Amino acid sequence: MPDKKDLTRSSSIIGSPDSMIDSFLTEAKRLGPLESGAPRARLVFALDATMSRQPTWDLACRVQSEMFAAASHAGGLSVQLVYFRGFDECRSSRWVADPRALTDLMTKISCRGGQTQIGRVLRHVRAEAGKAPLKVLVYVGDAMEEPIDDLCAVAGELGLLGIKAFMFHEGQDPDAARAFKEIARLTGGAYAHFDAGAPQTLSALLRAAAVYATSGVEGLTRLAPSSEQARGLLTAMTGRKP
């Protein structure tokens, strides 16, 4: 099915109701193509959808439109949703250019227990970059349960391809913090911590990441005076305070 990619090792979906997957595929197929000739930056929006993530998944549904709004003045943004959950499920949507379309996709997905699959996300981003220019990965998660050296190896490849990883971390897991910071460093991106109880923080982080995707460091610099989160990302990326 051309509109959706299954990033699992096997074609079978373990523990995923057929009706939910069918709904996801139907919605992905329904979305129209991008306007012909519209210059859009491409951003992968990846989320941990394991069981602990449901409150933050719901939060991300509410605030993801900030990415599109922030990028609209610079030609717009094309976003691909990637998520993992369960024991062997990692999926990606088609590329969309409308926040309502992305919300429709996200609201059909519920979180389910399982281990993190960050390595698959990184490898998928690497593959997507081989098809068309891709500048930014935004990852939202709270845990890391994989060999960190394996993740760092792929992150280094993304860095060589010019893909910046913005790793947004909820919670206090020290292993996740260490891994996320290293992935960000190796790609030349940025790490930021947020609290799901403060939705405006994640909203501002997504807005800043989108501005970077469309306008680079210059755009992030313009946003910095009015956004604490943009200032933090800019400092992490450049090593100096704006």
XYZ file of C-alpha atoms in Angstrom:
242
model
C 0.000 0.000 0.000
C 1.795 3.129 -1.236
C 0.248 5.571 1.229
C 1.651 4.019 4.365
C 4.837 2.250 5.335
C 5.082 -0.539 7.869
C 8.486 -0.239 9.525
C 8.248 -3.511 11.426
C 10.520 -6.430 10.648
C 7.545 -8.623 9.964
C 4.431 -7.936 7.908
C 2.265 -9.174 10.769
C 1.022 -6.732 13.380
C 1.226 -8.086 16.884
C -1.544 -7.018 19.198
C -3.020 -4.399 16.829
C -6.765 -4.545 16.127
C -7.445 -4.751 12.394
C -10.107 -2.067 12.635
C -7.645 0.483 14.050
C -5.008 -0.217 11.403
C -7.643 -0.141 8.656
C -8.818 3.247 9.893
C -5.259 4.554 9.833
C -4.724 3.326 6.266
C -8.054 4.668 5.064
C -7.370 8.094 6.488
C -3.835 8.183 5.087
C -5.139 7.270 1.626
C -7.875 9.917 1.818
C -5.434 12.784 2.278
C -4.872 14.759 -0.869
C -1.443 15.397 -2.393
C 0.511 18.549 -1.771
C -0.215 21.495 -4.011
C 1.776 21.195 -7.194
C 4.995 23.142 -7.056
C 4.530 24.267 -3.464
C 7.980 24.592 -1.845
C 7.693 22.848 1.495
C 10.282 21.847 4.032
C 10.021 18.216 5.152
C 9.914 17.272 8.828
C 9.475 13.831 10.396
C 7.351 14.006 13.557
C 8.082 10.843 15.550
C 6.416 9.847 18.802
C 6.734 7.073 21.335
C 3.229 5.540 21.519
C 3.912 2.976 24.222
C 1.467 2.813 27.109
C 3.001 5.502 29.322
C 2.657 8.033 26.531
C -1.127 8.430 26.191
C -1.406 11.793 28.019
C 1.449 13.254 26.002
C 0.142 11.741 22.761
C -3.134 13.563 23.398
C -1.190 16.746 24.126
C 0.790 16.391 20.889
C -2.495 16.023 18.983
C -3.660 19.346 20.386
C -0.502 21.361 19.753
C 1.028 19.905 16.570
C -0.710 22.545 14.447
C 1.856 25.004 15.818
C 4.440 23.474 13.486
C 2.380 24.224 10.395
C 1.449 27.708 11.559
C 5.060 28.638 12.275
C 6.188 27.427 8.841
C 3.381 28.949 6.791
C 5.159 32.254 6.071
C 8.209 30.443 4.677
C 6.484 28.248 2.102
C 4.815 25.732 4.360
C 5.707 22.427 5.925
C 5.247 18.809 4.898
C 5.105 16.434 7.877
C 5.267 12.677 8.146
C 4.005 11.025 11.328
C 6.043 8.079 12.626
C 5.094 6.160 15.747
C 5.886 2.903 17.513
C 4.013 0.895 20.112
C 3.473 -2.709 21.209
C 6.205 -5.257 20.680
C 6.803 -5.051 16.937
C 4.843 -2.155 15.485
C 6.435 0.909 13.947
C 4.531 2.800 11.273
C 4.718 5.931 9.180
C 2.018 7.968 7.467
C 2.260 9.602 4.090
C 3.486 13.198 3.945
C 0.785 15.730 4.819
C 0.639 19.506 4.651
C -2.455 20.207 6.735
C -2.586 20.127 10.555
C -6.178 18.883 10.443
C -5.075 15.888 8.396
C -2.333 15.069 10.883
C -4.765 15.418 13.784
C -7.166 13.037 12.045
C -4.397 10.469 11.758
C -3.219 10.850 15.333
C -6.646 10.600 16.932
C -7.131 7.154 15.410
C -4.086 5.787 17.256
C -4.043 4.732 20.898
C -0.948 3.985 22.940
C -0.053 0.401 23.773
C 2.549 -1.181 26.036
C 5.910 -2.231 24.627
C 9.574 -1.346 24.286
C 11.038 1.702 22.592
C 11.996 1.411 18.912
C 14.004 4.573 18.440
C 16.522 2.766 16.246
C 13.822 2.016 13.701
C 12.751 5.626 13.684
C 16.302 6.795 12.992
C 16.800 4.238 10.229
C 13.506 5.256 8.657
C 14.570 8.901 8.653
C 17.826 7.896 6.978
C 15.865 6.047 4.266
C 13.488 8.982 3.715
C 16.433 11.327 3.285
C 17.568 9.164 0.377
C 14.324 9.914 -1.480
C 14.061 13.687 -1.078
C 15.699 16.429 0.998
C 14.861 16.121 4.677
C 16.091 18.611 7.228
C 14.545 17.863 10.623
C 13.480 14.986 12.853
C 11.319 15.936 15.825
C 11.143 13.122 18.365
C 8.938 13.139 21.471
C 9.413 10.444 24.106
C 10.092 9.627 27.727
C 12.213 6.458 27.695
C 15.049 4.629 25.956
C 15.373 0.843 26.162
C 17.856 0.093 23.367
C 21.664 -0.147 23.093
C 22.769 3.470 23.048
C 25.782 2.743 20.851
C 23.487 1.420 18.110
C 21.390 4.574 18.245
C 24.458 6.789 18.167
C 25.820 5.021 15.093
C 22.701 5.849 13.072
C 22.490 9.337 14.569
C 26.003 9.978 13.313
C 24.890 9.017 9.808
C 21.965 11.425 10.041
C 24.369 14.146 11.069
C 26.486 13.505 7.971
C 23.336 13.809 5.870
C 22.587 17.195 7.417
C 19.493 16.047 9.321
C 19.035 17.723 12.700
C 17.323 15.753 15.462
C 15.267 17.761 17.929
C 14.832 15.386 20.868
C 12.023 16.488 23.187
C 12.056 14.586 26.469
C 9.206 14.256 28.917
C 9.920 12.950 32.414
C 13.093 12.290 34.360
C 14.473 9.030 32.955
C 18.277 9.504 33.088
C 18.961 6.876 30.405
C 16.586 8.600 28.031
C 18.101 11.988 28.786
C 21.616 10.716 28.102
C 20.614 9.031 24.839
C 18.499 11.919 23.594
C 21.241 14.438 24.309
C 23.799 12.330 22.464
C 21.531 11.834 19.432
C 20.959 15.585 19.323
C 24.679 16.292 19.621
C 25.676 13.848 16.893
C 23.181 15.326 14.443
C 23.877 18.938 15.330
C 20.325 19.265 16.630
C 19.070 20.051 20.115
C 17.694 18.389 23.250
C 14.946 19.928 25.368
C 13.003 18.771 28.400
C 9.314 19.490 28.864
C 6.519 18.728 31.307
C 3.258 17.376 29.892
C 1.491 19.493 32.490
C 2.731 22.627 30.720
C 1.408 22.268 27.156
C 2.680 25.656 26.081
C 6.263 24.374 26.376
C 5.812 21.541 23.876
C 3.829 23.868 21.646
C 6.682 26.379 21.610
C 9.264 23.661 20.993
C 7.365 22.340 17.970
C 7.004 25.876 16.650
C 10.737 26.488 16.992
C 11.631 23.198 15.276
C 9.366 24.061 12.354
C 10.927 27.502 12.025
C 14.342 25.856 11.820
C 13.054 23.376 9.202
C 11.834 26.194 6.963
C 14.264 29.033 7.726
C 17.326 27.494 9.379
C 19.379 29.159 12.095
C 18.462 32.594 10.741
C 14.776 31.938 11.315
C 15.393 30.496 14.753
C 17.436 33.586 15.603
C 14.541 35.848 14.600
C 12.165 33.841 16.793
C 14.498 33.724 19.808
C 13.684 37.152 21.326
C 10.030 36.167 21.761
C 10.485 32.476 22.642
C 12.422 30.982 25.542
C 12.250 27.567 23.870
C 13.669 28.911 20.615
C 16.505 30.521 22.553
C 17.257 27.207 24.254
C 17.336 25.279 20.976
C 19.489 27.934 19.340
C 21.967 27.865 22.211
C 22.137 24.070 22.069
C 22.778 24.121 18.330
C 25.274 26.971 18.128
C 26.918 26.819 21.538
C 26.236 30.481 22.226
C 23.358 32.435 23.693
C 21.386 34.634 21.306
